[in-house]
Coordinates of C-alpha atoms in Angstrom, one line a residue:
Chain A
M1 CA -2.2 25.0 -18.3
Y2 CA -3.7 24.7 -14.8
T3 CA -4.7 27.7 -12.8
F4 CA -4.8 27.3 -9.1
S5 CA -8.4 28.1 -8.3
S6 CA -8.8 30.6 -5.5
R7 CA -11.4 28.4 -3.8
L8 CA -8.9 25.6 -3.4
K9 CA -6.3 28.1 -2.3
I10 CA -8.6 29.5 0.4
F11 CA -9.5 25.9 1.4
A12 CA -5.8 25.1 1.8
V13 CA -5.2 28.3 3.8
I14 CA -8.1 27.5 6.1
L15 CA -6.7 24.0 6.7
I16 CA -3.4 25.5 7.6
I17 CA -4.9 28.0 10.0
L18 CA -7.1 25.3 11.7
G19 CA -4.1 23.1 11.9
I20 CA -2.0 25.7 13.6
I21 CA -4.8 26.3 16.1
G22 CA -5.1 22.6 16.8
I23 CA -1.3 22.2 17.3
T24 CA -1.1 25.2 19.5
F25 CA -4.0 23.9 21.6
G26 CA -2.1 20.5 21.7
F27 CA 1.0 22.1 23.1
I28 CA -0.9 24.3 25.6
D29 CA -3.0 21.3 26.7
S30 CA 0.0 19.0 27.2
D31 CA 1.9 21.6 29.3
K32 CA 1.3 19.8 32.6
S33 CA 3.4 19.8 35.7
L34 CA 4.1 16.7 37.8
G35 CA 1.4 17.8 40.2
D36 CA -1.2 18.1 37.5
V37 CA -0.4 14.7 36.2
K38 CA -0.7 13.1 39.7
E39 CA -4.1 14.7 40.0
L40 CA -5.0 13.4 36.6
L41 CA -3.9 9.9 37.5
A42 CA -5.8 10.0 40.8
S43 CA -9.0 11.1 39.0
E44 CA -8.5 8.4 36.4
S45 CA -8.0 5.6 38.8
S46 CA -11.1 6.6 40.7
H47 CA -13.0 6.4 37.4
G48 CA -11.3 3.1 36.4
G49 CA -9.6 3.5 33.1
H50 CA -5.9 3.8 33.3
G51 CA -5.8 2.8 37.0
E52 CA -7.1 -0.7 36.3
A53 CA -3.8 -2.3 36.7
H54 CA -3.4 -0.8 40.2
E55 CA -6.9 -1.8 41.1
A56 CA -6.2 -5.4 40.1
K57 CA -3.2 -5.4 42.4
T58 CA -5.4 -4.1 45.3
V59 CA -7.9 -6.8 44.7
A60 CA -5.3 -9.4 45.0
H61 CA -4.3 -8.0 48.4
V62 CA -7.8 -8.0 49.5
V63 CA -8.1 -11.7 48.7
K64 CA -5.1 -12.4 50.8
G65 CA -6.7 -10.4 53.6
G66 CA -9.8 -12.5 53.0
N67 CA -7.8 -15.7 53.7
D68 CA -6.7 -14.2 56.9
H69 CA -10.3 -13.5 57.8
S70 CA -11.1 -17.2 57.6
D71 CA -8.4 -17.9 60.2
N72 CA -10.3 -15.4 62.4
T73 CA -7.0 -14.2 64.0
H74 CA -6.3 -10.5 64.1
A75 CA -8.3 -10.2 61.0
D76 CA -8.6 -6.4 61.0
D77 CA -5.0 -5.8 61.9
T78 CA -3.6 -8.0 59.2
H79 CA -5.8 -6.4 56.7
G80 CA -4.9 -2.9 57.8
A81 CA -1.2 -3.8 57.7
L82 CA -1.3 -5.2 54.3
S83 CA -3.1 -2.3 52.8
S84 CA -0.9 0.3 54.5
D85 CA 2.2 -1.6 53.2
N86 CA 0.6 -1.6 49.9
H87 CA 0.1 2.2 50.0
H88 CA 3.8 2.8 50.9
A89 CA 4.9 0.6 48.0
E90 CA 2.6 2.3 45.6
A91 CA 3.5 5.8 46.7
S92 CA 7.0 5.6 45.4
H93 CA 5.9 3.7 42.4
D94 CA 3.3 6.3 41.7
D95 CA 5.9 9.1 41.7
E96 CA 7.9 7.3 39.1
H97 CA 4.8 6.4 37.1
A98 CA 3.5 10.0 37.3
E99 CA 6.8 11.3 35.9
H100 CA 6.7 8.7 33.1
V101 CA 3.1 9.7 32.2
M102 CA 4.0 13.4 32.3
H103 CA 6.7 12.7 29.7
Q104 CA 4.3 10.9 27.6
I105 CA 1.8 13.7 27.8
H106 CA 4.5 16.2 26.9
N107 CA 5.6 14.1 23.9
R108 CA 2.2 13.8 22.4
P109 CA 1.9 17.1 20.4
W110 CA 5.5 16.6 19.2
S111 CA 4.7 13.1 18.0
A112 CA 1.5 14.2 16.4
L113 CA 3.3 16.8 14.5
Y114 CA 6.1 14.4 13.5
V115 CA 3.7 11.6 12.3
A116 CA 1.7 14.0 10.1
A117 CA 4.9 15.7 8.8
F118 CA 6.4 12.4 7.9
F119 CA 3.2 11.1 6.3
F120 CA 3.0 13.9 3.8
M121 CA 6.7 13.9 3.1
M122 CA 6.5 10.2 2.5
I123 CA 3.8 10.6 -0.1
S124 CA 6.0 13.0 -2.0
L125 CA 9.1 10.7 -1.7
G126 CA 7.0 7.7 -2.8
V127 CA 5.9 9.6 -5.9
L128 CA 9.5 10.6 -6.7
A129 CA 10.5 6.9 -6.6
F130 CA 7.5 6.0 -8.8
Y131 CA 8.5 8.8 -11.2
A132 CA 12.1 7.5 -11.5
I133 CA 10.9 4.0 -12.0
Q134 CA 8.6 5.1 -14.8
F135 CA 11.6 6.7 -16.5
A136 CA 14.0 3.9 -15.9
A137 CA 11.5 1.3 -17.1
Q138 CA 10.5 3.5 -20.1
A139 CA 6.9 3.0 -19.3
G140 CA 4.7 3.9 -22.2
W141 CA 1.5 4.5 -20.3
S142 CA 2.5 7.0 -17.7
P143 CA 4.1 10.1 -19.5
L144 CA 0.7 11.8 -19.4
L145 CA 0.9 11.8 -15.7
F146 CA 4.4 13.1 -15.3
R147 CA 3.4 16.6 -14.6
V148 CA 1.1 15.5 -11.8
M149 CA 4.0 13.5 -10.3
E150 CA 6.5 16.3 -10.7
A151 CA 4.1 18.6 -8.9
I152 CA 3.6 16.2 -6.0
T153 CA 7.4 15.9 -5.6
Y154 CA 7.6 19.6 -5.3
Y155 CA 6.5 19.1 -1.7
L156 CA 9.5 16.9 -1.0
L157 CA 12.1 19.6 -0.2
P158 CA 10.0 21.7 2.2
G159 CA 8.3 18.5 3.6
A160 CA 11.6 16.7 4.3
I161 CA 13.2 19.8 5.9
I162 CA 10.2 20.1 8.2
V163 CA 10.5 16.5 9.2
L164 CA 14.1 16.9 9.9
G165 CA 13.5 20.1 11.8
V166 CA 10.7 18.7 13.9
A167 CA 12.9 15.7 14.7
Y168 CA 15.8 18.0 15.6
F169 CA 13.8 20.4 17.8
A170 CA 11.6 17.7 19.4
G171 CA 14.9 16.0 20.4
D172 CA 14.2 13.5 23.2
H173 CA 10.5 14.1 23.0
I174 CA 10.5 11.7 20.1
F175 CA 14.0 10.2 20.0
I176 CA 15.0 9.2 23.5
W177 CA 18.6 8.5 22.4
M178 CA 18.9 12.3 21.8
D179 CA 18.9 12.7 25.6
P180 CA 22.6 13.1 26.5
E181 CA 22.0 11.5 29.9
M182 CA 21.3 8.2 28.2
V183 CA 24.9 7.8 27.0
N184 CA 26.6 9.3 30.1
P185 CA 27.9 6.4 32.2
Q186 CA 27.7 8.6 35.4
S187 CA 24.0 9.3 35.0
E188 CA 21.3 7.2 36.5
H189 CA 19.5 7.3 33.1
Y190 CA 22.6 5.6 31.5
D191 CA 21.5 3.0 29.0
K192 CA 24.2 0.6 27.9
L193 CA 22.3 -0.5 24.8
V194 CA 21.8 3.0 23.5
A195 CA 25.3 4.0 24.4
G196 CA 26.5 1.1 22.3
K197 CA 24.7 2.5 19.3
Q198 CA 25.9 6.1 19.7
G199 CA 28.3 5.6 16.8
W200 CA 25.3 5.8 14.6
L201 CA 22.6 7.3 16.8
N202 CA 24.0 10.7 17.7
K203 CA 22.5 14.1 16.9
T204 CA 25.3 15.3 14.6
G205 CA 25.3 12.2 12.6
F206 CA 21.5 12.2 12.4
L207 CA 21.5 15.8 11.1
I208 CA 24.3 15.2 8.5
R209 CA 22.7 12.0 7.2
G210 CA 19.4 13.7 7.0
I211 CA 20.9 16.6 5.0
I212 CA 22.6 14.1 2.6
F213 CA 19.3 12.2 2.0
I214 CA 17.3 15.3 1.4
A215 CA 20.0 16.8 -0.8
G216 CA 20.3 13.7 -2.9
W217 CA 16.6 13.3 -3.4
C218 CA 16.0 17.0 -4.2
L219 CA 18.9 17.2 -6.5
Y220 CA 17.4 14.4 -8.6
R221 CA 14.0 16.1 -8.5
F222 CA 15.5 19.4 -9.5
F223 CA 17.3 18.0 -12.6
A224 CA 14.5 15.7 -13.6
R225 CA 12.1 18.6 -13.6
K226 CA 14.5 20.8 -15.4
F227 CA 15.1 18.2 -18.2
S228 CA 11.4 17.5 -18.4
L229 CA 10.6 21.1 -19.0
A230 CA 13.6 21.5 -21.4
Q231 CA 12.3 18.5 -23.4
D232 CA 9.1 20.4 -24.0
D233 CA 10.9 23.1 -25.8
A234 CA 13.3 20.8 -27.6
E235 CA 13.1 20.5 -31.4
K236 CA 11.2 17.5 -32.8
G237 CA 13.4 14.4 -32.7
D238 CA 15.8 15.8 -30.1
I239 CA 15.5 13.6 -27.1
R240 CA 18.7 14.4 -25.4
N241 CA 17.0 15.7 -22.3
Y242 CA 14.8 12.6 -22.1
K243 CA 17.9 10.4 -22.2
K244 CA 19.5 12.5 -19.4
T245 CA 16.5 11.9 -17.2
F246 CA 16.7 8.2 -18.0
R247 CA 20.3 8.1 -16.8
I248 CA 19.8 10.1 -13.7
S249 CA 16.7 8.2 -12.8
A250 CA 18.6 4.9 -12.9
A251 CA 21.3 6.4 -10.7
F252 CA 18.7 7.9 -8.4
L253 CA 17.0 4.6 -7.8
V254 CA 20.3 3.1 -6.6
F255 CA 20.8 6.1 -4.3
F256 CA 17.2 6.0 -3.2
I257 CA 17.1 2.4 -2.1
Y258 CA 20.1 2.9 0.2
T259 CA 19.1 6.2 1.6
E260 CA 15.4 5.3 2.0
S261 CA 16.5 2.3 4.1
M262 CA 18.8 4.4 6.3
M263 CA 16.2 7.1 6.5
S264 CA 13.8 4.6 7.9
W265 CA 16.3 3.5 10.6
D266 CA 17.0 7.1 11.5
W267 CA 13.7 8.8 11.3
I268 CA 11.4 6.0 12.4
M269 CA 13.1 2.9 13.8
S270 CA 15.3 4.8 16.2
V271 CA 12.2 5.9 18.2
D272 CA 12.6 2.5 19.7
P273 CA 16.4 2.4 20.0
H274 CA 16.4 -1.0 21.7
W275 CA 14.5 -2.7 18.9
F276 CA 15.6 -3.5 15.3
S277 CA 14.2 -5.2 12.3
T278 CA 16.0 -6.0 9.1
L279 CA 13.1 -5.6 6.7
F280 CA 12.0 -2.3 8.2
G281 CA 13.3 -0.2 5.3
W282 CA 11.3 -2.1 2.8
Y283 CA 8.2 -2.0 5.0
V284 CA 8.4 1.8 5.2
F285 CA 9.1 1.9 1.5
A286 CA 6.0 -0.1 0.7
S287 CA 3.9 2.3 2.8
M288 CA 5.2 5.4 1.1
F289 CA 5.0 3.9 -2.4
V290 CA 1.4 2.9 -2.1
S291 CA 0.4 6.2 -0.5
G292 CA 2.3 8.1 -3.3
I293 CA 0.5 6.1 -6.1
T294 CA -2.8 6.7 -4.4
V295 CA -2.2 10.5 -4.3
I296 CA -1.2 10.4 -8.0
A297 CA -4.5 8.7 -8.8
L298 CA -6.5 11.1 -6.6
I299 CA -5.0 14.3 -8.1
T300 CA -5.2 12.9 -11.6
M301 CA -8.9 12.2 -11.2
Y302 CA -9.5 15.6 -9.7
L303 CA -7.8 17.3 -12.6
K304 CA -9.6 15.1 -15.1
S305 CA -12.9 15.9 -13.5
K306 CA -12.1 19.6 -14.2
G307 CA -11.5 18.7 -17.8
L308 CA -7.8 19.5 -17.6
L309 CA -6.4 16.1 -18.6
P310 CA -8.6 15.2 -21.5
Q311 CA -6.2 12.5 -22.8
V312 CA -6.2 10.6 -19.6
N313 CA -8.6 7.7 -20.1
D314 CA -10.0 4.8 -18.0
S315 CA -7.0 2.7 -18.7
H316 CA -4.7 5.1 -17.0
I317 CA -6.9 5.1 -13.9
H318 CA -7.1 1.3 -14.2
D319 CA -3.3 1.1 -14.2
L320 CA -2.9 3.3 -11.2
A321 CA -5.6 1.3 -9.4
K322 CA -3.7 -1.9 -10.2
F323 CA -0.6 -0.4 -8.7
M324 CA -2.6 0.6 -5.6
F325 CA -4.0 -2.9 -5.3
G326 CA -0.7 -4.6 -5.9
I327 CA 1.4 -2.5 -3.7
S328 CA -1.2 -2.7 -0.9
I329 CA -0.7 -6.4 -1.0
F330 CA 3.1 -6.0 -1.1
W331 CA 2.8 -3.8 2.0
T332 CA 0.7 -6.5 3.8
Y333 CA 3.3 -9.1 2.8
L334 CA 6.0 -7.1 4.5
W335 CA 3.9 -6.2 7.5
F336 CA 3.0 -9.8 8.0
S337 CA 6.5 -11.0 7.4
Q338 CA 7.9 -8.7 10.0
F339 CA 5.1 -9.5 12.5
M340 CA 5.0 -13.2 12.0
L341 CA 8.8 -13.8 12.2
I342 CA 8.9 -11.9 15.5
W343 CA 5.7 -13.4 16.9
Y344 CA 6.8 -16.9 16.0
S345 CA 10.3 -16.8 17.5
N346 CA 9.1 -14.7 20.4
I347 CA 12.5 -13.4 21.4
P348 CA 11.9 -11.0 24.3
E349 CA 14.2 -8.3 23.0
E350 CA 12.3 -8.1 19.7
V351 CA 8.8 -9.0 20.7
T352 CA 8.2 -6.1 23.1
Y353 CA 7.7 -4.0 20.0
F354 CA 4.6 -5.9 19.1
I355 CA 3.4 -6.5 22.7
T356 CA 3.1 -2.8 23.3
R357 CA 1.3 -2.4 20.0
I358 CA -1.1 -5.2 20.5
E359 CA -1.9 -4.3 24.1
D360 CA -2.2 -0.6 23.9
Y361 CA -3.0 -0.1 20.2
K362 CA -5.2 -3.0 19.4
L363 CA -7.6 -1.1 17.2
P364 CA -5.2 0.9 15.2
F365 CA -2.7 -1.9 14.8
F366 CA -5.2 -4.5 13.5
G367 CA -7.5 -1.8 12.0
M368 CA -4.8 -0.7 9.6
V369 CA -4.4 -4.2 8.3
A370 CA -8.1 -4.2 7.4
M371 CA -7.8 -0.7 5.9
N372 CA -4.6 -1.4 4.0
F373 CA -5.2 -4.9 2.9
V374 CA -8.8 -6.3 3.2
F375 CA -10.4 -3.1 1.9
P376 CA -8.3 -2.6 -1.2
L377 CA -8.2 -6.3 -1.8
L378 CA -12.0 -6.6 -2.0
L379 CA -12.6 -3.2 -3.6
L380 CA -10.0 -3.2 -6.3
M381 CA -9.9 -6.9 -7.3
N382 CA -12.6 -6.5 -9.9
S383 CA -11.2 -5.0 -13.1
D384 CA -14.4 -3.1 -13.8
Y385 CA -14.3 -1.3 -10.5
K386 CA -10.8 -0.2 -11.1
R387 CA -12.2 2.0 -13.9
L388 CA -14.9 3.7 -11.8
P389 CA -13.4 7.0 -10.5
W390 CA -15.6 7.1 -7.4
F391 CA -14.6 3.6 -6.5
V392 CA -10.9 4.3 -6.8
V393 CA -11.4 7.5 -4.8
M394 CA -13.1 5.6 -2.1
A395 CA -10.4 3.0 -1.9
G396 CA -7.8 5.7 -2.1
I397 CA -9.1 7.5 0.9
V398 CA -9.2 4.4 2.9
I399 CA -5.7 3.5 1.9
L400 CA -4.4 6.9 2.8
C401 CA -6.1 6.9 6.2
G402 CA -4.7 3.4 6.7
H403 CA -1.1 4.4 6.0
Y404 CA -1.4 7.4 8.3
I405 CA -2.4 5.0 11.0
D406 CA 0.6 2.8 9.9
I407 CA 3.0 5.7 10.6
F408 CA 1.0 6.5 13.8
N409 CA 1.6 2.9 15.0
M410 CA 5.3 3.2 14.2
I411 CA 5.9 6.4 16.2
M412 CA 3.3 6.8 18.9
P413 CA 3.9 3.6 21.0
A414 CA 7.5 4.7 21.6
T415 CA 6.7 8.2 22.6
V416 CA 3.3 8.4 24.2
G417 CA 2.6 4.8 25.0
D418 CA -0.9 4.1 26.1
R419 CA -1.6 7.9 26.4
W420 CA -2.5 7.9 22.7
F421 CA -5.6 9.3 21.1
I422 CA -6.4 10.7 17.7
G423 CA -7.6 14.0 19.0
V424 CA -7.0 17.7 18.5
P425 CA -3.2 17.7 18.2
E426 CA -3.2 14.8 15.7
I427 CA -6.0 16.0 13.5
G428 CA -4.6 19.6 13.7
S429 CA -1.2 18.3 12.4
I430 CA -2.9 16.4 9.6
L431 CA -4.8 19.6 8.6
L432 CA -1.7 21.7 8.7
F433 CA 0.3 19.5 6.5
A434 CA -2.6 18.7 4.2
G435 CA -3.1 22.4 3.7
L436 CA 0.6 22.9 3.1
F437 CA 0.7 19.9 0.7
I438 CA -2.3 21.2 -1.3
L439 CA -0.9 24.7 -1.5
I440 CA 2.6 23.6 -2.7
V441 CA 1.5 20.8 -5.0
F442 CA -1.2 22.8 -6.8
T443 CA 1.1 25.9 -7.1
A444 CA 3.6 23.6 -8.7
L445 CA 0.9 22.2 -11.0
S446 CA 0.1 25.7 -12.3
K447 CA 3.7 26.4 -13.3
A448 CA 3.9 24.2 -16.3
P449 CA 1.6 22.8 -19.0
L450 CA 0.0 19.6 -17.9
L451 CA 1.0 17.8 -21.1
P452 CA 4.7 17.0 -21.3
K453 CA 4.6 17.3 -25.1
G454 CA 8.2 16.7 -25.8
N455 CA 8.3 13.2 -24.2
P456 CA 9.1 10.6 -26.9
L457 CA 6.6 8.2 -25.3
I458 CA 3.7 10.7 -25.1
K459 CA 1.9 9.5 -28.2
E460 CA 1.9 6.0 -26.8
S461 CA 0.6 7.2 -23.5
E462 CA -2.2 9.2 -25.2
H463 CA -3.3 6.1 -27.0
F464 CA -2.8 3.8 -24.1
H465 CA -5.5 1.3 -23.9
Y466 CA -5.8 -1.7 -21.7
Chain B
M1 CA -29.3 -35.3 -39.8
E2 CA -28.9 -33.0 -42.7
A3 CA -25.6 -32.1 -44.1
S4 CA -25.0 -28.4 -44.1
K5 CA -22.5 -26.4 -45.9
V6 CA -20.0 -23.9 -44.5
I7 CA -17.7 -21.4 -46.0
H8 CA -14.1 -21.5 -45.0
A9 CA -12.6 -18.1 -45.8
I10 CA -8.8 -18.1 -45.3
Y11 CA -6.8 -15.0 -44.6
N12 CA -3.0 -14.6 -44.2
D13 CA -2.9 -11.4 -42.2
D14 CA -4.5 -10.6 -38.8
D15 CA -5.3 -7.0 -39.8
I16 CA -7.2 -8.2 -42.9
L17 CA -8.9 -10.8 -40.7
M18 CA -10.1 -8.1 -38.2
S19 CA -11.5 -5.9 -41.0
A20 CA -13.1 -9.0 -42.6
V21 CA -14.7 -9.8 -39.2
K22 CA -16.1 -6.3 -39.0
Q23 CA -17.5 -6.4 -42.5
T24 CA -19.0 -9.9 -42.0
R25 CA -20.7 -8.7 -38.8
A26 CA -22.0 -5.6 -40.6
A27 CA -23.4 -7.8 -43.4
K28 CA -25.2 -9.8 -40.7
H29 CA -23.5 -13.1 -41.5
H30 CA -23.3 -15.4 -38.5
I31 CA -19.6 -16.3 -37.7
E32 CA -19.5 -19.9 -36.6
E33 CA -15.8 -20.0 -35.6
I34 CA -12.5 -18.4 -36.3
Y35 CA -9.2 -20.4 -36.2
T36 CA -6.0 -18.5 -35.7
P37 CA -2.4 -19.6 -35.0
F38 CA -2.0 -17.0 -32.2
P39 CA -4.1 -14.7 -30.1
V40 CA -5.3 -11.8 -32.2
H41 CA -5.9 -8.8 -29.9
G42 CA -9.4 -7.5 -30.0
L43 CA -10.8 -10.4 -32.0
D44 CA -13.2 -11.4 -29.3
K45 CA -14.5 -7.8 -29.1
A46 CA -14.8 -7.6 -32.9
M47 CA -16.7 -10.9 -33.0
G48 CA -19.0 -9.7 -30.1
L49 CA -18.1 -12.6 -27.9
A50 CA -19.3 -12.4 -24.2
P51 CA -16.4 -11.7 -21.7
T52 CA -15.1 -14.7 -19.9
R53 CA -16.2 -15.5 -16.3
L54 CA -13.1 -17.5 -15.5
A55 CA -11.8 -14.8 -13.1
I56 CA -15.1 -15.0 -11.1
C57 CA -14.7 -18.8 -10.9
A58 CA -11.1 -18.4 -9.7
F59 CA -12.2 -16.0 -6.9
M60 CA -14.8 -18.5 -5.7
Y61 CA -12.3 -21.4 -5.9
G62 CA -9.9 -19.2 -3.9
C63 CA -12.5 -18.8 -1.2
V64 CA -13.1 -22.5 -1.1
G65 CA -9.3 -23.0 -0.7
L66 CA -9.2 -20.5 2.2
A67 CA -12.2 -22.3 3.9
V68 CA -10.5 -25.7 3.4
A69 CA -7.3 -24.5 5.0
T70 CA -9.0 -22.8 7.9
L71 CA -11.3 -25.7 8.7
M72 CA -8.6 -28.3 8.3
M73 CA -6.1 -26.6 10.6
N74 CA -8.8 -25.6 13.1
F75 CA -9.8 -29.2 13.4
I76 CA -6.3 -30.7 13.5
M77 CA -4.4 -28.1 15.6
I78 CA -7.1 -26.7 17.8
E79 CA -10.0 -29.1 18.2
D80 CA -8.7 -32.6 17.7
W81 CA -5.4 -32.6 19.6
P82 CA -4.4 -29.2 20.9
Q83 CA -0.9 -30.1 22.0
D84 CA 1.6 -27.5 23.3
I85 CA 4.2 -27.4 20.5
G86 CA 7.0 -25.1 21.4
G87 CA 4.8 -22.9 23.5
K88 CA 2.5 -21.9 20.6
P89 CA -0.9 -21.0 22.0
S90 CA -3.4 -23.7 20.7
F91 CA -6.4 -22.5 22.7
S92 CA -8.2 -20.9 19.8
Y93 CA -7.6 -20.6 16.1
L94 CA -7.2 -16.8 16.3
E95 CA -4.4 -17.0 18.9
N96 CA -2.3 -19.2 16.7
M97 CA -3.3 -17.8 13.4
P98 CA -0.1 -16.2 12.2
A99 CA 1.4 -19.7 12.1
F100 CA -1.4 -20.8 9.8
V101 CA -1.3 -17.9 7.4
P102 CA 1.3 -19.4 5.1
I103 CA -0.8 -22.5 4.6
M104 CA -4.0 -20.5 4.2
F105 CA -2.3 -18.4 1.6
E106 CA -0.9 -21.3 -0.4
L107 CA -4.1 -23.3 -0.3
T108 CA -6.0 -20.3 -1.5
V109 CA -3.7 -19.9 -4.5
F110 CA -3.5 -23.6 -5.1
F111 CA -7.3 -24.0 -5.3
A112 CA -7.8 -20.9 -7.3
A113 CA -5.1 -21.8 -9.8
H114 CA -5.7 -25.5 -10.3
L115 CA -9.5 -25.5 -10.2
M116 CA -9.6 -22.5 -12.6
V117 CA -7.3 -24.4 -15.1
I118 CA -9.4 -27.5 -14.8
T119 CA -12.5 -25.3 -15.4
F120 CA -10.8 -23.9 -18.5
Y121 CA -10.1 -27.4 -19.8
L122 CA -13.6 -28.6 -19.3
R123 CA -15.2 -25.5 -20.7
S124 CA -13.0 -25.5 -23.8
R125 CA -13.2 -29.2 -24.1
M126 CA -9.5 -30.0 -24.0
W127 CA -8.1 -33.3 -22.7
P128 CA -5.5 -35.9 -23.7
F129 CA -6.4 -38.0 -26.7
K130 CA -9.0 -35.5 -27.7
E131 CA -9.4 -35.5 -31.5
A132 CA -8.2 -32.2 -32.9
E133 CA -10.9 -30.1 -34.5
N134 CA -8.8 -28.4 -37.0
P135 CA -10.4 -27.7 -40.4
D136 CA -7.1 -26.7 -42.1
K137 CA -3.6 -27.5 -40.9
R138 CA -2.3 -24.2 -42.1
T139 CA -4.2 -22.4 -39.3
T140 CA -1.7 -23.6 -36.8
D141 CA 1.1 -22.0 -38.7
D142 CA 0.4 -18.7 -40.6
H143 CA -3.2 -18.7 -41.8
F144 CA -6.5 -17.5 -40.3
L145 CA -9.7 -19.2 -41.1
M146 CA -13.2 -17.9 -40.7
E147 CA -16.1 -20.4 -40.8
V148 CA -19.5 -19.1 -41.8
P149 CA -22.6 -21.4 -42.4
V150 CA -24.1 -21.1 -45.9
H151 CA -27.7 -19.9 -46.1
G152 CA -29.1 -19.1 -49.5
D153 CA -26.9 -17.8 -52.3
E154 CA -23.5 -19.6 -52.3
K155 CA -22.1 -17.6 -55.1
A156 CA -22.9 -14.3 -53.5
L157 CA -21.3 -15.4 -50.2
H158 CA -18.2 -16.7 -52.0
D159 CA -17.8 -13.3 -53.7
F160 CA -18.5 -11.4 -50.5
F161 CA -15.6 -13.2 -48.7
L162 CA -13.2 -12.8 -51.6
S163 CA -14.0 -9.1 -51.4
T164 CA -13.1 -9.0 -47.7
G165 CA -9.5 -9.9 -48.6
A166 CA -9.6 -13.7 -48.3
V167 CA -6.8 -15.5 -50.1
E168 CA -8.9 -18.6 -50.5
V169 CA -12.7 -19.3 -50.1
N170 CA -13.8 -22.9 -49.9
I171 CA -17.3 -24.2 -49.6
V172 CA -17.2 -27.4 -47.5
D173 CA -19.8 -30.0 -46.6
K174 CA -19.9 -30.3 -42.9
A175 CA -21.6 -33.4 -41.5
H176 CA -23.4 -32.7 -38.2

């Protein structure tokens, strides 16, 4: 039995409190009126920075003026006229631009909250899929880790409800199609493309689908956990509960692969309602799968270091590290397939997605490839390194940070554009959900013995050796 | 060249072979070679063989493949004749890199796989028309053979191997 140490509990509570402070600060800080934003933009353009584009334009005008100078005719007048015209044109443009920037600033705390909420929910969902696969494949090595996986999936229900709640309350701060003006033909904000998709992209449908996804996943989780605990108390040789889990796991995997795909369209891809990609669901899946496996490895190593999982040996860690390595490469394969196909054909309606990311998010966009691919590739290739806990922990932390940035890159460009920063609201949201995650997962861990002793494959798992 | 003698201890079960190997090592007899019809798990560890370095070779060959692909395409597509083909940017390697990645990947795998296999063949001395070095034909079917050079008391060695569970122990003259 694991007892939730009070130190860890206090640590989690501190994370939550710091997170709430950070998020509150984020909301207060982003509460700017149009006038504030104009001032901000004016001060930014005098300092360079965001105003660079405008400055470049001005420079071009000055050059034109310079040509006039060489003619020596009404040099000053021409120059003055040009620049005053320029000011008029930019005044109306500036208004629109300031409003746009104001929306981006307002969206930021919402998006920060959403990215972190989704990231931790996704870990839990990835672990649930991994758990079901272990059962459906009758894996002999992993039963020792089932209780760790079950505990991590405990976070799924609260986590997914939070994600759906944030999505619903954030509304058009994250999902612009939730703005009713966009589908109203009389409105000046009417968007024909979004209106054409309203059969799928509407708030009621979004909510109903979300509830179906969450209900399906959590129903599986509930029964799998129930049968797993019942199997512990079953008589020797009675594996009816194990067989039940085997069956529902197979059924769940079918349900999961459909709903995961649709979830990724709803909860992530629809932040860019003009854009679509066919392998997006798989791409999100790879991200959640590798983060989930990494968290299993991290928590297993933590418990083992406390002496609570004595039967877990190097080979189990080695297997988890192999999965981390393999699925990291699988993620890269999908990331690259999506990127390269769109880059290669360069169709305007698709390619804008990557243009905004490469122009405004160069470091996070390419940095995550280094963190999610190059780093695990080089660290986890050697089979001796995969047995060293500190090495796996190091790789695991980089992988988790990389996949947070992956989700960040999916959401942020659509909501805050080039106004992004990983600052107080983002880190506050991560701390909040990390604290919540630790609190829920370790409470769940302390509720059942860590050794699922009734599992028919447990002996094999205890003697697992690679 | 002197003709030395070796003992061929023949077993018909891999478990007995494994325990015989452990006993032989404990008795400090040098094992010259073991012939088995199939891979016996843990035999290399029981014999105390050094781990293979083939994987390290493969990694280096892969790096060579990646370098070959990069240098080749950089020369052909960027330096030698940078044509505009369908609007793809051929100003620098990095700008057009996504188009080169499939080839970079394949050549890495190609070099790693093929050169590693060739290394394996060379290192284990296998090639077409190579004369088979099989001391007993039954070892390709269902028997296991341990070869130990004879030093000193032949009779004692013979009895030792019989006691380890060998079904047959032969003392053979082996010309060097």
